[in-house]
Amino acid sequence: KDANVIVRTTAGRIRGRYQKYRSGERGGYYSFKGIRYGAAPIGDRRFRAAVPERSWLGIRDASREGHSCPHKNMILDTFKGNEDCLFLNVFTSQVPKGDYNAEMPVMVWLHGGGYSFGSGNTFLYGPDYLVAENVVLVTLNYRLGPLGFLTAGPSAPGNQGLKDQLLALKWVRDNIAAFGGDPNQVTVFGESAGGSSVQLLMLSPLSKGLFHRAISESGSALNPWALGESSALRASRLAANLGYIGTNSTDDMLRFLKRLPAMKLIEGAPTTLTEDDYRNNIGLPFVPVVEGYWNNANRTIYTESPLITEKPLELYRKQKFQKNIPYLTGYNTHEAMLFIRRLRKNPKLLEIIENDFERMIPKDLNVTANRSRVTREIRQFYLGTKSVSADSVDEMIALLTDLMFLRGIRRSVRYHARYGNAPVYMYRFAFDGALGLYKRMLGLQRPGVCHGDEMGYLFKFGFFNLNLDPNSLEILVKNRMVRMWTNFAKYGNPTPAHRGDNLINTMWLPINPDSVMDNLSFMDISATLDVRKNPEFERQQFWDYMYEHYNGDAM
């Protein structure tokens, strides 16, 4: 194999390299890291949609990853990154030679991190497992925090980070054939904020034709943290907290914010959180928003093509989403184990919730006149006679898993299955093993499958130096996860009947569109693969009843 390989993109030539698998498979793959898909969004382009990278002469090196976008490290809480960060990485087992082009399915990964931290780099998202199944993997960076999601009038319309993802998908459409990929067979997939990004892209007309299948892991555009109210007020709060004492002019305020170092903006973002944000369990200051602002004539104005112009729930109810895209989505059994991290930071949190349990009422539940009664009903259902204390942390994890993740994911499944024209698959990841990523990173000892844990079964992590027995359950679950996810990318079906496969012994059935309210089938992924009905049945039945009773519609 060539140690170096040169590929021609639409903007110029790049040099990647061949490397051996680190995961035990024989052979290796071609790696192209740090490919610039967008010009640096700096100066006047800060807070605006990015533009494609300009063409270049000569050969650019693609052997090292580019800068991550500015953010604070989740574990160490230290600043990292550079605004010149619109880079992607491509990994492929075959590159075209002569007249031969492999035309493999393409998987484009959108990383999670609450829209405020992370990157697509191989330290967390090593390509070895997926690429070995003959797909081309693309990972990417997109702008985060206020740099990616600040909204303030026409010069900062919002959703810059999502528009970065769109720009990267356009790059994939125009260039991926040069890496052995098929631009007509692109699966976009992501986890947490990346999973809800996938769904927002499916709700946007701007992404039409850019991908053909979609996977959302542990994230939905209908989760309460996935979309903010207009953050113009938050932008002015950020400016004031960073020393702005100028006029009320939005343009003056933005000029001030554009002059500040990126590090100041990132470090100032948490100071914009209000008591209400904390009460609603939302610790994410800058997230996607519905775009558009009102001018003096009371008309909505857009200064650049808006990604989303109505709330996701309204778009679903009007059936305005891409209906012909097969969709796979699901959750982990103990998503809200992340709650333990908040407890460590604030040991009084349990006491605060106990004295203000009303904060557990979802914002979209219409209970204005019945708040105390609904509070009692939720407390009784999840806690029984217990108080919120160290003895009821498991019950609180169940409640927050439902509120922050499962309820929105289930609603998404129902809308896609009932009103779409393509199969919808749902899963529950329930395997608590040694490759569970977030539990290891956060040092959590309790049983259960935390938010983010499934990623250790899809990606090779630099973080882990585990020598697992090839016959271990972890390896079996990892092999099955990788096979099902890449099957979906290849065939639009995670367990295609035409594939004789010793790994997969269960057929994963799509949701029946006629029974989405009372008979949701899902694949339970644990030491075995089992098709079951109605995930967390009693808990979800409770919320269906509450929404039916108070909102008149469980959907």
Coordinates of C-alpha atoms in Angstrom, one line a residue:
K1 CA 0.0 0.0 0.0
D2 CA 1.2 3.6 -0.6
A3 CA 2.2 5.2 2.6
N4 CA 1.0 8.5 1.0
V5 CA -2.0 8.9 -1.3
I6 CA -3.1 12.0 -3.2
V7 CA -6.7 12.8 -3.9
R8 CA -8.1 15.6 -6.0
T9 CA -11.0 17.5 -4.5
T10 CA -13.0 20.3 -6.2
A11 CA -10.8 22.9 -4.4
G12 CA -7.4 21.3 -4.8
R13 CA -5.3 18.2 -4.1
I14 CA -4.6 16.7 -0.7
R15 CA -2.3 14.1 0.6
G16 CA -3.5 11.4 3.1
R17 CA -1.8 8.3 4.4
Y18 CA -2.4 4.6 4.8
Q19 CA -2.5 3.3 8.3
K20 CA -3.2 -0.1 9.9
Y21 CA -6.3 -0.9 12.0
R22 CA -5.7 -0.5 15.7
S23 CA -8.6 -2.8 16.5
G24 CA -7.2 -6.2 15.6
E25 CA -8.6 -6.4 12.0
R26 CA -6.1 -7.3 9.3
G27 CA -5.1 -4.6 6.9
G28 CA -5.8 -0.9 7.2
Y29 CA -7.4 2.2 5.7
Y30 CA -6.7 5.5 4.1
S31 CA -6.9 8.5 6.4
F32 CA -7.4 12.1 5.4
K33 CA -7.4 14.5 8.4
G34 CA -7.9 18.2 8.7
I35 CA -9.5 18.8 5.3
R36 CA -10.8 22.4 5.3
Y37 CA -14.5 22.5 4.1
G38 CA -15.2 26.1 5.0
A39 CA -13.2 29.3 5.2
A40 CA -12.3 30.5 8.7
P41 CA -15.5 32.2 10.1
I42 CA -13.6 35.1 11.6
G43 CA -13.9 38.9 11.5
D44 CA -17.1 40.0 9.9
R45 CA -18.1 36.3 9.3
R46 CA -18.3 35.6 13.0
F47 CA -21.9 34.8 13.8
R48 CA -22.8 34.3 10.1
A49 CA -23.1 31.2 7.9
A50 CA -19.7 30.0 6.7
V51 CA -18.6 30.0 3.1
P52 CA -16.7 27.2 1.3
E53 CA -13.0 27.1 1.3
R54 CA -11.2 28.7 -1.6
S55 CA -9.3 26.7 -4.2
W56 CA -5.5 26.2 -3.7
L57 CA -2.5 25.4 -5.8
G58 CA -0.1 22.5 -4.9
I59 CA -0.8 19.7 -2.5
R60 CA -2.1 20.2 1.0
D61 CA -1.1 17.8 3.7
A62 CA -4.0 15.9 5.3
S63 CA -2.2 13.8 7.8
R64 CA -3.1 15.8 11.0
E65 CA -6.4 16.9 12.4
G66 CA -7.3 20.6 12.2
H67 CA -8.2 22.8 15.2
S68 CA -11.3 21.9 17.1
C69 CA -13.8 24.7 17.4
P70 CA -13.5 26.9 20.6
H71 CA -15.1 25.2 23.6
K72 CA -14.4 24.2 27.2
N73 CA -13.3 20.6 27.8
M74 CA -16.2 18.6 29.4
I75 CA -14.0 16.9 32.0
L76 CA -11.1 19.4 32.7
D77 CA -13.2 22.6 32.1
T78 CA -10.2 24.1 30.3
F79 CA -10.5 26.2 27.1
K80 CA -9.5 24.6 23.8
G81 CA -9.8 25.3 20.1
N82 CA -9.4 28.0 17.5
E83 CA -12.0 29.8 15.4
D84 CA -10.3 28.6 12.2
C85 CA -11.9 25.2 12.8
L86 CA -14.1 24.1 9.9
F87 CA -12.3 20.9 9.2
L88 CA -13.5 17.4 8.4
N89 CA -11.8 14.0 8.3
V90 CA -12.4 11.2 5.8
F91 CA -11.5 7.5 6.3
T92 CA -11.9 4.9 3.6
S93 CA -10.7 1.4 2.9
Q94 CA -10.4 2.0 -0.8
V95 CA -9.6 4.9 -3.0
P96 CA -10.4 5.0 -6.7
K97 CA -7.6 3.8 -9.0
G98 CA -7.7 4.1 -12.8
D99 CA -11.3 3.5 -13.9
Y100 CA -12.2 1.7 -10.7
N101 CA -14.3 3.5 -8.1
A102 CA -15.6 1.5 -5.1
E103 CA -18.7 3.7 -4.6
M104 CA -19.1 2.7 -1.0
P105 CA -21.9 4.0 1.3
V106 CA -20.9 7.1 3.2
M107 CA -21.6 7.8 6.9
V108 CA -21.2 11.4 8.1
W109 CA -20.9 11.8 11.9
L110 CA -22.2 14.8 13.9
H111 CA -20.6 14.7 17.4
G112 CA -22.6 15.5 20.6
G113 CA -21.7 17.8 23.4
G114 CA -24.7 19.9 24.1
Y115 CA -23.9 22.3 21.2
S116 CA -21.2 23.6 23.4
F117 CA -18.2 21.3 23.4
G118 CA -16.5 18.5 21.5
S119 CA -15.1 17.8 18.1
G120 CA -15.1 15.1 15.4
N121 CA -11.5 14.1 16.1
T122 CA -10.3 10.5 16.4
F123 CA -9.4 10.6 20.1
L124 CA -13.1 9.9 20.7
Y125 CA -14.3 8.9 17.3
G126 CA -11.7 6.5 15.9
P127 CA -12.9 5.1 12.6
D128 CA -11.5 1.5 12.8
Y129 CA -14.7 -0.4 13.5
L130 CA -17.0 1.3 10.9
V131 CA -14.4 1.5 8.1
A132 CA -13.7 -2.2 8.4
E133 CA -17.3 -2.8 7.2
N134 CA -16.7 -1.1 3.9
V135 CA -18.2 2.3 4.5
V136 CA -16.6 5.7 4.0
L137 CA -16.6 7.6 7.4
V138 CA -16.6 11.4 7.6
T139 CA -16.3 13.2 10.9
L140 CA -16.3 16.9 11.3
N141 CA -16.2 20.0 13.5
Y142 CA -18.9 22.6 13.7
R143 CA -19.0 25.9 15.6
L144 CA -20.2 25.6 19.2
G145 CA -21.6 27.8 22.0
P146 CA -22.1 31.5 21.3
L147 CA -19.8 31.2 18.2
G148 CA -22.2 28.6 16.7
F149 CA -25.6 29.6 18.1
L150 CA -25.7 33.2 19.2
T151 CA -28.7 35.1 17.8
A152 CA -29.0 38.9 17.6
G153 CA -30.9 40.3 14.6
P154 CA -30.0 40.3 10.9
S155 CA -26.3 40.2 11.4
A156 CA -26.4 37.1 13.6
P157 CA -29.5 35.2 12.5
G158 CA -28.5 32.0 14.5
N159 CA -27.8 28.3 13.8
Q160 CA -24.3 28.9 12.4
G161 CA -23.2 25.5 13.8
L162 CA -26.0 23.7 11.9
K163 CA -25.2 25.7 8.8
D164 CA -21.6 24.4 9.2
Q165 CA -23.0 20.9 9.1
L166 CA -24.9 21.7 5.9
L167 CA -21.7 23.1 4.3
A168 CA -19.8 19.9 5.2
L169 CA -22.6 17.8 3.7
K170 CA -22.4 19.8 0.5
W171 CA -18.6 19.2 0.5
V172 CA -19.4 15.4 0.9
R173 CA -21.8 15.6 -2.1
D174 CA -19.2 17.3 -4.3
N175 CA -16.1 15.4 -3.2
I176 CA -16.7 12.0 -1.6
A177 CA -16.5 10.1 -4.9
A178 CA -12.8 10.9 -5.0
F179 CA -12.5 8.9 -1.7
G180 CA -14.4 5.8 -2.9
G181 CA -17.7 7.0 -1.6
D182 CA -21.1 7.1 -3.2
P183 CA -22.6 10.7 -3.0
N184 CA -26.1 9.2 -3.6
Q185 CA -25.8 6.9 -0.6
V186 CA -25.1 9.2 2.4
T187 CA -26.2 8.5 6.0
V188 CA -26.0 11.3 8.5
F189 CA -25.8 10.1 12.1
G190 CA -25.1 11.7 15.4
E191 CA -25.4 11.4 19.2
S192 CA -27.1 13.7 21.7
A193 CA -26.8 17.3 20.2
G194 CA -25.5 15.5 17.1
G195 CA -28.7 13.3 17.1
S196 CA -31.0 16.3 17.4
S197 CA -28.9 18.1 14.7
V198 CA -29.7 15.2 12.4
Q199 CA -33.4 15.7 13.0
L200 CA -33.2 19.4 12.6
L201 CA -31.6 18.8 9.2
M202 CA -34.4 16.5 8.3
L203 CA -36.9 19.3 9.1
S204 CA -35.0 21.8 7.0
P205 CA -35.6 22.3 3.2
L206 CA -31.9 23.4 2.9
S207 CA -30.7 19.8 3.3
K208 CA -32.8 18.2 0.6
G209 CA -30.8 15.7 -1.4
L210 CA -27.7 16.0 0.8
F211 CA -28.3 12.7 2.7
H212 CA -30.5 9.6 2.2
R213 CA -30.7 7.9 5.6
A214 CA -30.5 9.2 9.1
I215 CA -29.6 8.0 12.6
S216 CA -30.2 9.9 15.9
E217 CA -28.7 8.4 19.0
S218 CA -30.0 9.8 22.3
G219 CA -31.1 13.1 20.9
S220 CA -34.2 14.6 19.4
A221 CA -35.2 18.0 18.1
L222 CA -38.3 17.5 20.4
N223 CA -36.1 17.2 23.6
P224 CA -36.5 20.3 25.8
W225 CA -32.8 21.2 25.6
A226 CA -32.6 21.0 21.8
L227 CA -34.1 24.3 20.8
G228 CA -34.0 27.7 22.6
E229 CA -36.3 30.6 22.6
S230 CA -34.9 33.5 20.6
S231 CA -31.6 34.1 22.3
A232 CA -31.3 37.8 21.4
L233 CA -31.8 38.6 25.0
R234 CA -29.1 36.1 25.9
A235 CA -26.7 37.8 23.4
S236 CA -27.2 41.2 25.1
R237 CA -26.7 39.6 28.5
L238 CA -23.5 38.1 27.3
A239 CA -22.2 41.4 26.0
A240 CA -23.1 43.2 29.2
N241 CA -21.4 40.5 31.3
L242 CA -18.3 41.0 29.2
G243 CA -18.2 44.7 29.6
Y244 CA -20.4 46.2 26.9
I245 CA -21.7 49.6 28.0
G246 CA -22.7 51.1 24.6
T247 CA -26.0 51.9 23.0
N248 CA -29.0 49.7 22.6
S249 CA -28.1 49.2 19.0
T250 CA -27.8 45.5 18.1
D251 CA -25.2 46.3 15.5
D252 CA -23.0 48.2 18.0
M253 CA -23.3 45.3 20.4
L254 CA -22.3 42.8 17.7
R255 CA -19.3 44.9 16.8
F256 CA -18.2 44.7 20.4
L257 CA -18.7 40.9 20.5
K258 CA -16.9 40.5 17.2
R259 CA -13.8 42.2 18.6
L260 CA -13.5 39.9 21.7
P261 CA -11.2 36.9 21.7
A262 CA -13.1 33.6 21.2
M263 CA -12.0 32.5 24.7
K264 CA -13.8 35.4 26.3
L265 CA -17.1 34.5 24.6
I266 CA -16.8 30.8 25.5
E267 CA -16.0 31.5 29.1
G268 CA -18.7 34.2 29.3
A269 CA -21.5 31.9 28.0
P270 CA -22.4 30.2 31.3
T271 CA -22.9 33.6 32.9
T272 CA -26.0 34.1 30.7
L273 CA -27.9 31.3 32.3
T274 CA -30.8 32.4 34.5
E275 CA -32.5 30.9 37.5
D276 CA -35.3 29.8 35.1
D277 CA -32.8 27.9 33.0
Y278 CA -31.6 26.0 36.0
R279 CA -35.1 25.3 37.1
N280 CA -35.9 23.8 33.7
N281 CA -32.8 21.6 33.9
I282 CA -31.3 23.4 30.9
G283 CA -27.6 24.2 31.4
L284 CA -27.0 25.0 27.7
P285 CA -26.9 28.7 27.1
F286 CA -26.6 28.8 23.3
V287 CA -28.5 26.3 21.2
P288 CA -30.5 26.2 17.9
V289 CA -33.4 28.6 17.4
V290 CA -36.2 29.2 15.0
E291 CA -34.8 31.8 12.6
G292 CA -36.3 35.2 11.5
Y293 CA -36.8 38.6 13.1
W294 CA -39.5 41.2 12.9
N295 CA -38.9 44.5 11.2
N296 CA -40.8 47.7 11.8
A297 CA -43.5 46.7 9.3
N298 CA -44.1 43.5 11.4
R299 CA -42.7 41.2 8.7
T300 CA -40.3 38.4 9.2
I301 CA -37.0 39.1 7.6
Y302 CA -34.2 36.7 6.7
T303 CA -30.7 37.9 5.8
E304 CA -29.4 34.5 4.8
S305 CA -31.2 31.3 3.9
P306 CA -32.8 30.1 7.2
L307 CA -32.3 26.6 8.3
I308 CA -35.6 26.3 10.3
T309 CA -38.4 28.9 10.4
E310 CA -41.0 27.1 12.7
K311 CA -40.7 25.0 15.8
P312 CA -40.1 21.3 15.2
L313 CA -43.4 20.2 16.7
E314 CA -45.3 22.6 14.4
L315 CA -43.3 21.3 11.4
Y316 CA -44.2 17.7 12.3
R317 CA -47.8 18.5 12.8
K318 CA -47.9 20.2 9.4
Q319 CA -46.0 17.2 8.0
K320 CA -43.3 19.5 6.8
F321 CA -40.3 17.1 7.0
Q322 CA -38.3 14.9 4.7
K323 CA -40.6 11.9 4.6
N324 CA -38.7 9.6 2.3
I325 CA -35.6 9.2 4.5
P326 CA -35.3 5.9 6.5
Y327 CA -34.8 6.8 10.1
L328 CA -33.2 4.9 13.0
T329 CA -33.3 6.3 16.5
G330 CA -33.2 5.3 20.1
Y331 CA -31.9 5.8 23.6
N332 CA -29.8 4.3 26.4
T333 CA -31.6 2.9 29.5
H334 CA -30.1 5.4 32.0
E335 CA -29.5 8.5 29.9
A336 CA -29.8 10.9 32.8
M337 CA -27.0 9.2 34.8
L338 CA -25.4 12.5 33.7
F339 CA -27.4 14.0 36.5
I340 CA -24.7 12.5 38.9
R341 CA -22.2 15.0 37.4
R342 CA -24.5 17.9 38.3
L343 CA -24.9 16.5 41.8
R344 CA -21.1 16.4 42.2
K345 CA -20.9 20.1 41.2
N346 CA -23.8 21.1 43.5
P347 CA -24.3 18.7 46.5
K348 CA -27.4 20.7 47.5
L349 CA -29.2 20.0 44.2
L350 CA -31.3 17.1 45.7
E351 CA -32.5 19.4 48.5
I352 CA -33.2 22.2 46.0
I353 CA -35.4 19.8 43.8
E354 CA -37.1 18.4 46.9
N355 CA -38.2 21.9 47.9
D356 CA -39.2 22.9 44.4
F357 CA -40.4 19.7 42.7
E358 CA -42.7 21.8 40.5
R359 CA -39.6 22.3 38.3
M360 CA -40.2 18.8 37.0
I361 CA -43.3 19.8 35.1
P362 CA -42.5 19.9 31.4
K363 CA -42.7 23.4 30.0
D364 CA -45.0 22.3 27.2
L365 CA -47.6 20.6 29.5
N366 CA -50.6 23.0 29.7
V367 CA -51.2 22.9 33.5
T368 CA -51.4 26.6 34.5
A369 CA -54.3 26.1 36.9
N370 CA -53.2 22.7 38.2
R371 CA -49.5 23.0 38.9
S372 CA -49.6 21.8 42.5
R373 CA -51.8 18.8 41.6
V374 CA -49.6 17.8 38.6
T375 CA -46.5 18.2 40.8
R376 CA -48.0 15.7 43.3
E377 CA -48.9 13.3 40.5
I378 CA -45.4 13.2 39.0
R379 CA -43.8 12.9 42.5
Q380 CA -46.2 10.1 43.5
F381 CA -45.6 8.2 40.2
Y382 CA -41.8 8.3 40.3
L383 CA -41.0 8.6 44.0
G384 CA -44.0 7.1 45.8
T385 CA -43.5 8.0 49.4
K386 CA -39.7 8.8 49.0
S387 CA -38.3 12.3 49.2
V388 CA -35.7 13.6 46.7
S389 CA -32.5 12.4 48.5
A390 CA -29.5 10.1 48.1
D391 CA -32.0 7.2 48.5
S392 CA -34.0 8.2 45.4
V393 CA -31.3 9.0 42.9
D394 CA -32.3 6.0 40.7
E395 CA -35.9 7.3 40.6
M396 CA -34.6 10.8 39.6
I397 CA -32.5 9.3 36.9
A398 CA -35.6 7.5 35.5
L399 CA -37.7 10.8 35.7
L400 CA -35.0 12.9 34.0
T401 CA -34.3 10.2 31.3
D402 CA -38.0 10.4 30.4
L403 CA -38.2 14.2 30.5
M404 CA -34.9 15.0 28.8
F405 CA -34.6 12.2 26.3
L406 CA -37.2 9.4 25.9
R407 CA -40.4 11.4 25.6
G408 CA -39.0 13.5 22.7
I409 CA -37.5 10.5 21.0
R410 CA -40.7 8.6 21.2
R411 CA -42.7 11.5 19.8
S412 CA -40.2 11.7 16.9
V413 CA -40.6 8.0 16.2
R414 CA -44.4 8.4 16.1
Y415 CA -44.4 11.4 13.7
H416 CA -41.9 9.8 11.3
A417 CA -43.6 6.5 11.3
R418 CA -47.2 7.8 11.0
Y419 CA -46.6 10.6 8.4
G420 CA -43.4 9.5 6.6
N421 CA -42.9 7.3 3.6
A422 CA -39.9 5.4 4.8
P423 CA -39.2 2.7 7.5
V424 CA -38.5 3.9 11.0
Y425 CA -36.5 1.8 13.5
M426 CA -36.3 2.3 17.2
Y427 CA -33.8 0.8 19.7
R428 CA -33.0 0.7 23.4
F429 CA -29.3 0.2 24.2
A430 CA -29.2 -1.7 27.5
F431 CA -25.7 -3.3 27.6
D432 CA -23.7 -2.2 30.6
G433 CA -20.2 -3.2 29.6
A434 CA -16.5 -2.2 29.7
L435 CA -16.8 -0.1 26.5
G436 CA -19.4 2.3 28.0
L437 CA -17.7 5.6 27.2
Y438 CA -19.3 8.3 29.4
K439 CA -19.5 6.2 32.6
R440 CA -15.7 5.6 32.3
M441 CA -14.9 9.2 31.5
L442 CA -17.1 10.5 34.4
G443 CA -15.9 7.7 36.8
L444 CA -19.5 6.5 37.5
Q445 CA -19.7 3.2 39.4
R446 CA -23.4 2.6 39.5
P447 CA -25.1 0.0 37.3
G448 CA -27.0 1.1 34.1
V449 CA -26.2 2.5 30.7
C450 CA -25.4 6.2 30.8
H451 CA -25.9 8.8 28.0
G452 CA -23.1 8.4 25.5
D453 CA -22.2 4.8 26.5
E454 CA -23.2 3.2 23.2
M455 CA -20.5 5.2 21.3
G456 CA -17.8 2.9 22.7
Y457 CA -19.5 0.1 20.6
L458 CA -19.3 2.1 17.4
F459 CA -16.0 4.0 17.6
K460 CA -12.5 3.1 18.6
F461 CA -11.5 5.4 21.5
G462 CA -7.9 6.5 22.1
F463 CA -9.1 6.9 25.7
F464 CA -9.4 3.2 26.3
N465 CA -6.5 0.8 26.5
L466 CA -8.6 -2.3 27.0
N467 CA -7.4 -5.7 25.9
L468 CA -10.8 -7.5 25.7
D469 CA -11.1 -11.2 25.1
P470 CA -12.2 -11.7 21.5
N471 CA -15.0 -13.9 22.9
S472 CA -16.2 -11.4 25.4
L473 CA -19.7 -10.0 25.4
E474 CA -18.3 -6.5 24.8
I475 CA -16.8 -7.6 21.5
L476 CA -20.0 -9.4 20.4
V477 CA -22.2 -6.3 21.2
K478 CA -19.7 -4.1 19.5
N479 CA -19.6 -6.3 16.3
R480 CA -23.4 -6.4 16.3
M481 CA -23.8 -2.6 16.7
V482 CA -21.3 -1.8 14.0
R483 CA -22.9 -4.4 11.6
M484 CA -26.5 -3.1 12.2
W485 CA -25.5 0.6 11.8
T486 CA -23.5 -0.1 8.6
N487 CA -26.2 -2.3 7.3
F488 CA -28.6 0.6 7.7
A489 CA -26.2 2.8 5.8
K490 CA -25.9 0.3 3.0
Y491 CA -29.5 -1.0 2.7
G492 CA -31.8 1.3 4.8
N493 CA -32.4 -1.7 7.0
P494 CA -30.2 -2.7 10.0
T495 CA -31.0 -6.5 9.6
P496 CA -31.7 -7.1 5.9
A497 CA -33.2 -10.5 5.3
H498 CA -31.0 -11.2 2.2
R499 CA -27.8 -11.1 4.2
G500 CA -26.9 -14.5 5.7
D501 CA -25.3 -13.2 8.9
N502 CA -24.1 -15.3 11.8
L503 CA -23.7 -12.1 14.0
I504 CA -27.4 -11.0 13.7
N505 CA -29.9 -13.6 14.8
T506 CA -32.9 -11.3 15.1
M507 CA -34.9 -9.4 12.5
W508 CA -35.3 -5.7 13.5
L509 CA -38.8 -4.8 12.5
P510 CA -39.7 -1.2 11.5
I511 CA -42.5 0.6 13.4
N512 CA -46.0 -0.2 12.2
P513 CA -47.4 3.2 11.1
D514 CA -50.9 2.1 12.1
S515 CA -50.1 1.4 15.8
V516 CA -47.7 4.2 16.8
M517 CA -49.8 5.1 19.9
D518 CA -50.2 1.7 21.5
N519 CA -47.7 -0.7 19.9
L520 CA -44.2 0.7 19.3
S521 CA -41.8 -2.1 18.5
F522 CA -38.1 -1.6 19.2
M523 CA -34.9 -3.6 19.3
D524 CA -33.5 -4.2 22.8
I525 CA -29.7 -4.3 22.3
S526 CA -28.1 -6.0 25.2
A527 CA -26.1 -9.3 25.5
T528 CA -28.9 -10.6 23.2
L529 CA -30.9 -8.9 20.5
D530 CA -34.7 -9.0 21.3
V531 CA -37.6 -7.3 19.5
R532 CA -39.9 -5.9 22.2
K533 CA -43.0 -3.6 22.4
N534 CA -43.4 -0.2 24.1
P535 CA -40.2 0.9 25.8
E536 CA -40.5 1.7 29.5
F537 CA -44.2 1.0 29.1
E538 CA -45.6 2.2 32.5
R539 CA -43.5 5.4 32.5
Q540 CA -44.4 6.3 29.0
Q541 CA -48.1 5.4 29.5
F542 CA -48.1 7.9 32.4
W543 CA -46.8 10.7 30.1
D544 CA -49.2 9.8 27.4
Y545 CA -52.0 10.1 29.9
M546 CA -50.7 13.5 31.1
Y547 CA -50.4 15.0 27.6
E548 CA -53.7 13.6 26.5
H549 CA -55.4 14.9 29.7
Y550 CA -53.8 18.4 29.8
N551 CA -52.9 19.1 26.1
G552 CA -55.6 17.0 24.4
D553 CA -53.0 15.1 22.4
A554 CA -50.5 12.5 23.5
M555 CA -48.5 13.0 20.2

